[in-house]
XYZ file of N, CA, C and O in Angstrom:
808
model
N 0.845 -1.194 0.000
C 0.000 0.000 0.000
C 0.882 1.246 0.000
O 1.791 1.367 0.820
N 0.611 2.157 -0.921
C 1.428 3.353 -1.051
C 1.093 4.361 0.043
O 0.051 4.301 0.693
N 2.030 5.306 0.207
C 1.838 6.355 1.206
C 0.614 7.199 0.877
O -0.134 7.608 1.769
N 0.402 7.449 -0.409
C -0.746 8.243 -0.829
C -2.058 7.566 -0.449
O -3.002 8.216 0.019
N -2.117 6.230 -0.623
C -3.328 5.489 -0.269
C -3.591 5.548 1.230
O -4.740 5.695 1.667
N -2.515 5.445 2.007
C -2.656 5.518 3.463
C -3.175 6.884 3.885
O -4.064 7.002 4.739
N -2.638 7.936 3.257
C -3.066 9.292 3.585
C -4.528 9.505 3.196
O -5.286 10.159 3.929
N -4.936 8.957 2.058
C -6.320 9.093 1.620
C -7.263 8.396 2.590
O -8.306 8.951 2.977
N -6.912 7.175 3.000
C -7.764 6.435 3.925
C -7.823 7.125 5.290
O -8.876 7.145 5.935
N -6.697 7.680 5.721
C -6.671 8.402 6.994
C -7.568 9.621 6.943
O -8.313 9.916 7.884
N -7.517 10.336 5.815
C -8.340 11.535 5.652
C -9.817 11.180 5.619
O -10.653 11.867 6.213
N -10.140 10.082 4.925
C -11.537 9.641 4.853
C -12.076 9.323 6.244
O -13.224 9.624 6.571
N -11.235 8.714 7.080
C -11.671 8.359 8.430
C -11.703 9.556 9.358
O -12.559 9.640 10.255
N -10.788 10.516 9.153
C -10.648 11.628 10.090
C -11.684 12.725 9.883
O -12.188 13.293 10.860
N -12.004 13.037 8.632
C -12.895 14.166 8.359
C -14.284 13.984 8.958
O -14.800 14.899 9.602
N -14.951 12.821 8.805
C -16.267 12.660 9.443
C -16.219 12.810 10.963
O -17.109 13.419 11.559
N -15.173 12.247 11.595
C -15.039 12.361 13.047
C -14.823 13.817 13.452
O -15.411 14.304 14.424
N -13.988 14.529 12.679
C -13.742 15.939 12.970
C -15.014 16.765 12.809
O -15.293 17.670 13.598
N -15.823 16.429 11.782
C -17.079 17.145 11.561
C -18.048 16.907 12.720
O -18.703 17.844 13.203
N -18.126 15.668 13.194
C -18.994 15.355 14.327
C -18.510 16.043 15.595
O -19.309 16.563 16.387
N -17.198 16.043 15.798
C -16.629 16.716 16.973
C -16.974 18.204 16.953
O -17.351 18.784 17.980
N -16.863 18.821 15.790
C -17.177 20.240 15.656
C -18.650 20.505 15.950
O -18.992 21.493 16.609
N -19.530 19.610 15.493
C -20.961 19.757 15.762
C -21.246 19.636 17.257
O -22.046 20.403 17.811
N -20.596 18.662 17.913
C -20.786 18.492 19.354
C -20.271 19.675 20.140
O -20.920 20.144 21.093
N -19.097 20.168 19.745
C -18.510 21.339 20.407
C -19.409 22.565 20.210
O -19.646 23.332 21.147
N -19.933 22.735 18.990
C -20.797 23.879 18.698
C -22.093 23.790 19.506
O -22.548 24.794 20.069
N -22.672 22.587 19.578
C -23.910 22.424 20.354
C -23.686 22.801 21.816
O -24.462 23.564 22.396
N -22.648 22.249 22.417
C -22.374 22.530 23.830
C -22.037 23.999 24.053
O -22.422 24.579 25.070
N -21.335 24.599 23.108
C -20.989 26.014 23.230
C -22.240 26.891 23.216
O -22.405 27.789 24.050
N -23.150 26.622 22.278
C -24.399 27.385 22.202
C -25.285 27.109 23.420
O -25.887 28.029 23.980
N -25.359 25.851 23.813
C -26.240 25.466 24.922
C -25.758 26.071 26.241
O -26.536 26.701 26.968
N -24.489 25.872 26.553
C -23.953 26.425 27.795
C -23.942 27.948 27.762
O -24.153 28.612 28.783
N -23.706 28.510 26.583
C -23.710 29.959 26.447
C -25.051 30.578 26.769
O -25.130 31.746 27.173
N -26.137 29.810 26.602
C -27.472 30.307 26.936
C -27.633 30.542 28.430
O -28.575 31.219 28.854
N -26.698 30.000 29.221
C -26.732 30.173 30.672
C -25.476 30.890 31.174
O -25.096 30.740 32.338
N -24.857 31.644 30.276
C -23.657 32.429 30.606
C -22.513 31.548 31.099
O -21.709 31.969 31.929
N -22.440 30.320 30.584
C -21.351 29.410 30.924
C -20.433 29.296 29.717
O -20.865 28.893 28.635
N -19.175 29.682 29.903
C -18.196 29.556 28.824
C -17.745 28.101 28.745
O -17.378 27.502 29.760
N -17.793 27.533 27.556
C -17.440 26.117 27.409
C -16.000 25.845 27.831
O -15.660 24.725 28.221
N -15.144 26.863 27.778
C -13.758 26.677 28.203
C -13.641 26.523 29.718
O -12.597 26.113 30.221
N -14.721 26.854 30.455
C -14.708 26.684 31.910
C -14.928 25.230 32.307
O -14.687 24.851 33.449
N -15.420 24.440 31.367
C -15.839 23.072 31.669
C -14.900 22.077 31.002
O -14.618 22.188 29.807
N -14.420 21.126 31.788
C -13.566 20.071 31.240
C -14.455 18.954 30.696
O -14.954 18.111 31.442
N -14.655 18.966 29.379
C -15.540 17.984 28.747
C -14.694 17.009 27.939
O -13.999 17.417 27.007
N -14.732 15.724 28.268
C -13.933 14.743 27.511
C -14.440 14.578 26.086
O -15.622 14.817 25.798
N -13.565 14.169 25.205
C -13.910 14.029 23.791
C -15.071 13.063 23.545
O -15.951 13.361 22.729
N -15.124 11.891 24.215
C -16.270 10.996 23.983
C -17.614 11.664 24.281
O -18.599 11.421 23.583
N -17.652 12.507 25.308
C -18.891 13.216 25.649
C -19.271 14.194 24.551
O -20.447 14.313 24.181
N -18.274 14.892 24.010
C -18.541 15.839 22.917
C -19.078 15.103 21.702
O -20.017 15.573 21.043
N -18.520 13.926 21.410
C -18.997 13.143 20.268
C -20.422 12.650 20.491
O -21.217 12.577 19.545
N -20.763 12.319 21.730
C -22.132 11.898 22.026
C -23.104 13.054 21.777
O -24.164 12.878 21.152
N -22.730 14.246 22.231
C -23.593 15.413 22.042
C -23.621 15.876 20.588
O -24.480 16.681 20.223
N -22.704 15.382 19.772
C -22.715 15.767 18.356
C -23.936 15.218 17.634
O -24.309 15.701 16.561
N -24.592 14.208 18.230
C -25.788 13.634 17.619
C -27.038 14.448 17.928
O -28.076 14.272 17.291
N -26.953 15.332 18.919
C -28.100 16.153 19.305
C -28.664 16.962 18.137
O -29.888 17.026 17.959
N -27.805 17.642 17.357
C -28.351 18.445 16.253
C -29.061 17.625 15.186
O -29.788 18.187 14.365
N -28.869 16.311 15.192
C -29.435 15.476 14.144
C -30.543 14.565 14.672
O -30.738 13.464 14.201
N -31.253 15.059 15.672
C -32.340 14.278 16.260
C -33.523 14.171 15.310
O -34.229 13.158 15.294
N -33.742 15.219 14.507
C -34.831 15.184 13.532
C -34.417 14.360 12.315
O -33.255 14.363 11.917
N -35.367 13.677 11.700
C -35.043 12.782 10.586
C -34.435 13.535 9.413
O -33.507 13.038 8.769
N -34.906 14.756 9.138
C -34.401 15.496 7.982
C -32.973 15.965 8.195
O -32.164 15.983 7.268
N -32.638 16.322 9.453
C -31.265 16.742 9.727
C -30.320 15.548 9.712
O -29.167 15.649 9.277
N -30.807 14.393 10.185
C -29.999 13.168 10.130
C -29.749 12.763 8.684
O -28.652 12.312 8.328
N -30.764 12.919 7.849
C -30.619 12.610 6.425
C -29.607 13.541 5.767
O -28.813 13.122 4.913
N -29.614 14.803 6.191
C -28.663 15.779 5.664
C -27.232 15.385 6.009
O -26.333 15.431 5.164
N -27.019 14.973 7.252
C -25.685 14.536 7.675
C -25.270 13.291 6.906
O -24.135 13.194 6.421
N -26.169 12.334 6.777
C -25.861 11.078 6.081
C -25.493 11.342 4.621
O -24.539 10.765 4.100
N -26.233 12.256 3.986
C -25.955 12.582 2.585
C -24.583 13.221 2.438
O -23.819 12.903 1.517
N -24.257 14.125 3.363
C -22.955 14.781 3.303
C -21.806 13.811 3.506
O -20.808 13.848 2.778
N -21.946 12.904 4.477
C -20.888 11.928 4.745
C -20.742 10.931 3.592
O -19.625 10.566 3.214
N -21.874 10.504 3.034
C -21.819 9.581 1.893
C -21.156 10.242 0.690
O -20.345 9.625 -0.010
N -21.486 11.486 0.471
C -20.887 12.228 -0.637
C -19.378 12.312 -0.483
O -18.618 12.136 -1.432
N -18.950 12.530 0.744
C -17.513 12.621 1.001
C -16.830 11.267 0.829
O -15.810 11.150 0.153
N -17.411 10.235 1.432
C -16.791 8.900 1.413
C -16.679 8.348 -0.009
O -15.667 7.749 -0.382
N -17.702 8.573 -0.839
C -17.692 8.013 -2.183
C -16.970 8.897 -3.194
O -16.452 8.405 -4.189
N -16.915 10.203 -2.927
C -16.291 11.106 -3.894
C -14.771 11.111 -3.767
O -14.056 11.140 -4.773
N -14.270 11.037 -2.547
C -12.825 11.174 -2.345
C -12.017 10.077 -3.040
O -11.041 10.375 -3.738
N -12.377 8.791 -2.909
C -11.559 7.754 -3.557
C -11.569 7.851 -5.079
O -10.660 7.355 -5.736
N -12.607 8.468 -5.647
C -12.711 8.551 -7.112
C -11.794 9.613 -7.707
O -11.577 9.628 -8.917
N -11.261 10.498 -6.878
C -10.451 11.583 -7.404
C -9.205 11.078 -8.122
O -8.858 11.550 -9.197
N -8.540 10.096 -7.508
C -7.307 9.595 -8.106
C -7.567 8.803 -9.383
O -6.692 8.666 -10.226
N -8.791 8.298 -9.526
C -9.106 7.477 -10.695
C -9.580 8.300 -11.893
O -9.789 7.769 -12.960
N -9.758 9.586 -11.684
C -10.298 10.418 -12.762
C -9.383 11.605 -13.084
O -9.854 12.662 -13.468
N -8.105 11.440 -12.909
C -7.181 12.536 -13.176
C -7.181 12.934 -14.645
O -7.038 14.111 -14.987
N -7.328 11.939 -15.536
C -7.282 12.240 -16.962
C -8.605 12.831 -17.453
O -8.651 13.443 -18.502
N -9.643 12.616 -16.714
C -10.942 13.155 -17.079
C -11.175 14.422 -16.254
O -11.693 14.362 -15.142
N -10.754 15.553 -16.785
C -10.740 16.779 -15.996
C -12.122 17.207 -15.540
O -12.296 17.704 -14.428
N -13.121 17.024 -16.404
C -14.462 17.439 -16.047
C -14.991 16.630 -14.863
O -15.511 17.184 -13.887
N -14.815 15.311 -14.965
C -15.275 14.455 -13.877
C -14.494 14.743 -12.592
O -15.059 14.768 -11.498
N -13.205 14.962 -12.745
C -12.385 15.264 -11.569
C -12.837 16.560 -10.915
O -12.921 16.664 -9.685
N -13.140 17.559 -11.742
C -13.596 18.845 -11.207
C -14.929 18.688 -10.485
O -15.149 19.262 -9.407
N -15.821 17.888 -11.055
C -17.123 17.660 -10.432
C -16.970 16.937 -9.098
O -17.645 17.258 -8.113
N -16.078 15.956 -9.082
C -15.849 15.221 -7.841
C -15.219 16.110 -6.776
O -15.553 16.021 -5.592
N -14.303 16.986 -7.188
C -13.686 17.903 -6.238
C -14.722 18.862 -5.661
O -14.710 19.170 -4.461
N -15.617 19.330 -6.524
C -16.691 20.210 -6.055
C -17.621 19.460 -5.101
O -18.078 20.013 -4.094
N -17.881 18.193 -5.409
C -18.722 17.378 -4.529
C -18.059 17.170 -3.175
O -18.715 17.214 -2.126
N -16.756 16.950 -3.224
C -16.000 16.769 -1.992
C -16.043 18.024 -1.135
O -16.279 17.974 0.073
N -15.833 19.170 -1.767
C -15.875 20.437 -1.043
C -17.275 20.694 -0.492
O -17.426 21.152 0.653
N -18.295 20.378 -1.286
C -19.675 20.564 -0.835
C -19.985 19.683 0.362
O -20.685 20.101 1.294
N -19.447 18.465 0.353
C -19.680 17.550 1.477
C -19.064 18.088 2.760
O -19.675 18.023 3.828
N -17.852 18.621 2.652
C -17.174 19.160 3.833
C -17.931 20.375 4.371
O -18.161 20.515 5.582
N -18.331 21.272 3.460
C -19.072 22.469 3.875
C -20.415 22.083 4.488
O -20.834 22.629 5.517
N -21.090 21.103 3.868
C -22.387 20.648 4.359
C -22.280 20.053 5.757
O -23.133 20.304 6.618
N -21.212 19.308 5.993
C -21.046 18.622 7.277
C -20.572 19.546 8.386
O -20.753 19.231 9.556
N -19.978 20.672 8.033
C -19.466 21.579 9.052
C -20.411 22.751 9.304
O -21.036 22.836 10.368
N -20.542 23.635 8.316
C -21.370 24.823 8.514
C -22.846 24.454 8.695
O -23.540 25.061 9.517
N -23.311 23.463 7.930
C -24.687 23.002 8.124
C -24.872 22.390 9.499
O -25.886 22.621 10.171
N -23.880 21.618 9.940
C -23.957 21.004 11.262
C -23.931 22.028 12.378
O -24.626 21.872 13.393
N -23.146 23.080 12.215
C -23.078 24.134 13.229
C -24.416 24.847 13.364
O -24.880 25.145 14.465
N -25.049 25.131 12.233
C -26.353 25.801 12.273
C -27.407 24.907 12.927
O -28.232 25.374 13.729
N -27.374 23.611 12.613
C -28.295 22.670 13.255
C -28.003 22.560 14.746
O -28.926 22.418 15.563
N -26.720 22.641 15.110
C -26.339 22.589 16.527
C -26.906 23.790 17.279
O -27.383 23.666 18.415
N -26.873 24.947 16.652
C -27.421 26.158 17.282
C -28.922 26.023 17.506
O -29.436 26.364 18.578
N -29.627 25.506 16.512
C -31.084 25.330 16.624
C -31.420 24.356 17.749
O -32.306 24.600 18.579
N -30.703 23.221 17.794
C -30.960 22.208 18.821
C -30.617 22.729 20.206
O -31.344 22.477 21.177
N -29.515 23.477 20.325
C -29.092 24.016 21.620
C -30.107 25.022 22.150
O -30.434 25.022 23.341
N -30.596 25.883 21.285
C -31.596 26.875 21.703
C -32.884 26.197 22.153
O -33.515 26.642 23.122
N -33.277 25.124 21.466
C -34.488 24.396 21.850
C -34.324 23.716 23.209
O -35.225 23.748 24.057
N -33.142 23.121 23.452
C -32.892 22.461 24.733
C -32.774 23.475 25.867
O -33.246 23.224 26.986
N -32.147 24.615 25.597
C -32.037 25.670 26.617
C -33.421 26.195 26.986
O -33.697 26.489 28.154
N -34.290 26.304 26.003
C -35.664 26.766 26.251
C -36.384 25.815 27.192
O -37.110 26.244 28.099
N -36.175 24.502 27.000
C -36.821 23.519 27.868
C -36.315 23.631 29.300
O -37.072 23.425 30.250
N -35.034 23.970 29.459
C -34.497 24.147 30.805
C -35.141 25.355 31.472
O -35.566 25.299 32.629
N -35.205 26.472 30.754
C -35.821 27.689 31.302
C -37.286 27.455 31.654
O -37.809 28.066 32.596
N -37.957 26.595 30.921
C -39.365 26.317 31.188
C -39.553 25.240 32.252
O -40.680 24.872 32.577
N -38.421 24.744 32.801
C -38.488 23.759 33.874
C -38.859 22.371 33.418
O -39.354 21.557 34.208
N -38.618 22.069 32.141
C -38.991 20.766 31.596
C -37.851 19.755 31.631
O -37.988 18.645 31.137
N -36.718 20.149 32.181
C -35.601 19.219 32.349
C -35.620 18.674 33.773
O -36.437 19.077 34.604
N -34.692 17.767 34.076
C -34.656 17.120 35.391
C -34.481 18.143 36.510
O -33.559 18.952 36.484
N -35.391 18.097 37.477
C -35.309 19.012 38.616
C -34.523 18.360 39.751
O -34.567 17.145 39.941
N -33.819 19.184 40.501
C -32.991 18.708 41.606
C -33.715 19.001 42.907
O -33.996 20.158 43.226
N -34.029 17.954 43.645
C -34.792 18.135 44.874
C -33.949 17.926 46.128
O -34.405 18.196 47.230
N -32.745 17.415 45.989
C -31.883 17.173 47.145
C -30.776 18.215 47.195
O -30.301 18.695 46.172
N -30.393 18.565 48.385
C -29.321 19.527 48.588
C -28.062 18.772 48.990
O -28.021 18.145 50.047
N -27.060 18.800 48.132
C -25.826 18.077 48.413
C -24.707 19.103 48.593
O -24.066 19.539 47.646
N -24.513 19.519 49.822
C -23.437 20.448 50.155
C -22.699 19.923 51.372
O -23.273 19.217 52.199
N -21.441 20.281 51.505
C -20.694 19.858 52.681
C -21.187 20.647 53.898
O -21.768 21.722 53.787
N -20.966 20.098 55.072
C -21.487 20.687 56.314
C -20.890 22.047 56.642
O -21.450 22.803 57.432
N -19.734 22.359 56.065
C -19.079 23.637 56.379
C -19.608 24.779 55.517
O -19.222 25.926 55.711
N -20.482 24.479 54.563
C -21.003 25.506 53.672
C -22.189 26.206 54.331
O -23.270 25.629 54.452
N -21.986 27.417 54.778
C -23.043 28.131 55.504
C -23.099 29.611 55.149
O -23.657 30.405 55.893
N -22.529 29.998 54.006
C -22.557 31.390 53.594
C -23.881 31.777 52.959
O -24.810 30.981 52.852
N -23.952 33.018 52.504
C -25.185 33.524 51.896
C -25.527 32.778 50.617
O -26.699 32.470 50.355
N -24.504 32.470 49.816
C -24.735 31.751 48.572
C -25.308 30.367 48.844
O -26.254 29.916 48.174
N -24.745 29.681 49.842
C -25.232 28.344 50.193
C -26.673 28.403 50.712
O -27.489 27.518 50.407
N -26.995 29.428 51.472
C -28.361 29.573 51.985
C -29.348 29.795 50.843
O -30.445 29.241 50.834
N -28.946 30.606 49.868
C -29.808 30.839 48.702
C -30.006 29.544 47.914
O -31.098 29.277 47.405
N -28.942 28.766 47.836
C -29.023 27.488 47.115
C -29.999 26.547 47.813
O -30.854 25.929 47.168
N -29.877 26.437 49.129
C -30.770 25.551 49.877
C -32.218 26.018 49.774
O -33.140 25.205 49.638
N -32.408 27.329 49.826
C -33.763 27.865 49.730
C -34.377 27.550 48.367
O -35.566 27.211 48.269
N -33.566 27.642 47.330
C -34.044 27.335 45.985
C -34.375 25.851 45.857
O -35.359 25.482 45.206
N -33.569 25.008 46.477
C -33.815 23.567 46.437
C -35.095 23.210 47.182
O -35.870 22.346 46.744
N -35.345 23.891 48.303
C -36.540 23.612 49.099
C -37.811 23.943 48.318
O -38.798 23.209 48.367
N -37.778 25.041 47.584
C -38.965 25.412 46.785
C -38.976 24.726 45.415
O -39.800 25.045 44.563
N -38.056 23.794 45.230
C -37.967 22.999 43.996
C -37.794 23.877 42.758
O -38.437 23.671 41.723
N -36.894 24.838 42.883
C -36.621 25.733 41.772
C -35.354 25.408 41.019
O -34.986 26.113 40.073
N -34.642 24.353 41.418
C -33.384 23.979 40.774
C -33.621 23.054 39.585
O -34.359 22.076 39.687
N -32.993 23.380 38.472
C -33.070 22.549 37.272
C -31.646 22.271 36.795
O -30.816 23.186 36.726
N -31.363 21.018 36.494
C -30.012 20.668 36.049
C -29.764 21.169 34.636
O -30.566 20.959 33.734
N -28.627 21.838 34.465
C -28.224 22.349 33.155
C -27.228 21.407 32.489
O -27.411 20.975 31.356
N -26.166 21.085 33.235
C -25.118 20.232 32.682
C -24.298 19.674 33.829
O -24.191 20.292 34.891
N -23.733 18.494 33.611
C -22.930 17.862 34.663
C -21.756 17.121 34.058
O -21.871 16.509 32.985
N -20.624 17.194 34.751
C -19.443 16.416 34.396
C -19.006 15.641 35.629
O -19.667 15.678 36.669
N -17.893 14.940 35.526
C -17.401 14.185 36.678
C -16.936 15.102 37.806
O -16.942 14.700 38.971
N -16.537 16.323 37.467
C -15.950 17.213 38.462
C -16.893 18.297 38.971
O -16.701 18.824 40.060
N -17.930 18.653 38.199
C -18.840 19.702 38.654
C -20.201 19.583 37.969
O -20.329 18.962 36.920
N -21.176 20.193 38.634
C -22.547 20.197 38.131
C -23.047 21.639 38.071
O -22.823 22.415 39.002
N -23.716 21.979 36.972
C -24.286 23.312 36.812
C -25.801 23.223 36.981
O -26.468 22.446 36.288
N -26.321 24.009 37.918
C -27.746 24.013 38.210
C -28.306 25.416 38.012
O -27.675 26.405 38.378
N -29.497 25.482 37.450
C -30.176 26.758 37.276
C -31.235 26.901 38.357
O -32.110 26.041 38.496
N -31.145 27.987 39.121
C -32.186 28.325 40.090
C -33.091 29.348 39.418
O -32.714 30.510 39.236
N -34.281 28.922 39.029
C -35.197 29.802 38.324
C -35.796 30.835 39.275
O -36.151 30.529 40.409
N -35.905 32.063 38.797
C -36.412 33.159 39.602
C -37.837 32.887 40.087
O -38.632 32.256 39.386
N -38.142 33.388 41.272
C -39.489 33.221 41.816
C -40.501 34.064 41.051
O -41.632 33.636 40.802
N -40.078 35.256 40.639
C -40.997 36.205 40.026
C -41.167 35.980 38.518
O -42.250 36.140 37.976
N -40.090 35.632 37.841
C -40.153 35.411 36.403
C -39.254 34.217 36.057
O -38.174 34.382 35.502
N -39.708 33.010 36.378
C -38.845 31.821 36.266
C -38.410 31.469 34.853
O -37.411 30.786 34.676
N -39.139 31.913 33.842
C -38.785 31.571 32.464
C -37.865 32.601 31.820
O -37.500 32.452 30.648
N -37.475 33.624 32.565
C -36.628 34.674 32.004
C -35.360 34.932 32.803
O -34.325 35.278 32.232
N -35.412 34.762 34.127
C -34.272 35.107 34.967
C -33.987 33.992 35.975
O -34.865 33.205 36.329
N -32.749 33.975 36.440
C -32.348 32.997 37.435
C -30.877 33.153 37.775
O -30.235 34.145 37.415
N -30.350 32.170 38.459
C -28.928 32.174 38.811
C -28.363 30.777 38.594
O -29.050 29.776 38.790
N -27.116 30.744 38.155
C -26.429 29.484 37.887
C -25.488 29.161 39.038
O -24.652 29.986 39.423
N -25.647 27.977 39.600
C -24.751 27.488 40.649
C -23.832 26.434 40.042
O -24.290 25.521 39.350
N -22.555 26.570 40.324
C -21.576 25.570 39.917
C -21.152 24.792 41.159
O -20.501 25.346 42.047
N -21.546 23.520 41.239
C -21.281 22.679 42.405
C -20.132 21.730 42.099
O -20.185 20.961 41.121
N -19.098 21.789 42.895
C -17.959 20.894 42.711
C -18.286 19.494 43.216
O -19.254 19.289 43.954
N -17.471 18.542 42.835
C -17.670 17.155 43.251
C -17.609 17.019 44.769
O -18.274 16.168 45.361
N -16.833 17.885 45.416
C -16.695 17.842 46.872
C -17.941 18.339 47.601
O -18.065 18.162 48.810
N -18.857 18.973 46.885
C -20.060 19.501 47.515
C -20.012 20.984 47.768
O -20.977 21.579 48.238
N -18.899 21.626 47.439
C -18.777 23.069 47.617
C -19.290 23.796 46.377
O -19.154 23.315 45.257
N -19.858 24.974 46.611
C -20.304 25.808 45.502
C -19.104 26.592 44.989
O -18.506 27.387 45.711
N -18.770 26.348 43.741
C -17.611 27.011 43.142
C -17.924 28.453 42.770
O -17.101 29.355 42.959
N -19.122 28.672 42.255
C -19.475 30.024 41.823
C -20.981 30.139 41.660
O -21.702 29.144 41.549
N -21.436 31.394 41.669
C -22.832 31.685 41.346
C -22.851 32.925 40.466
O -22.136 33.895 40.723
N -23.677 32.904 39.433
C -23.811 34.066 38.572
C -25.269 34.249 38.169
O -26.002 33.279 37.989
N -25.677 35.505 38.080
C -27.052 35.809 37.676
C -27.120 35.783 36.158
O -26.253 36.276 35.457
N -28.190 35.182 35.653
C -28.335 35.041 34.202
C -29.742 35.437 33.774
O -30.695 35.397 34.569
N -29.849 35.822 32.514
C -31.138 36.122 31.910
C -31.269 35.324 30.630
O -30.279 35.021 29.957
N -32.480 34.996 30.299
C -32.727 34.168 29.122
C -32.366 34.896 27.853
O -32.666 36.082 27.687
N -31.705 34.167 26.921
C -31.341 34.724 25.631
C -32.240 34.123 24.569
O -32.235 32.921 24.346
N -33.005 34.945 23.892
C -33.885 34.483 22.820
C -33.261 34.717 21.472
O -32.466 35.606 21.311
């Protein structure tokens, strides 16, 4: 097997994975951004990002769009070397290849934004998993901790996102729960790392 063949096969395998990774990263960036959480603040492992890359393609038409783009890429790329003497066919295949890459990236990012906004809306409306237990260490007794416990007692906490090291919870406002609230970042140890006031982004 020649070096060129190895490089072609590597590229064929890498581009779809990179496109999915970009979609997952874009989804999480838009979703967390809806709660004033910078994705760089969160240590998210690559397998988790790849899992979330499927979120933008939950609808059948968006999944079909992704499948078409990946198929176009997989079948068009190997044909390039076989059609060097046929310039027209080679040009068409190159255009198809470029279209597949653009379709899988920019199209995926736009779908990720739509899916993230829809999921963020469900959180603001309290349709995601609610947190009814207060898990804090016994030494936590400041004003922030008291506000957190009070929010948990009135069942105003909604889970936004969780990793192995921290959990982000939204405390929906008493007066306007679908528009305003505060984000609590709870560490694995049970301490509150931070709290920030947030407003809904439409």
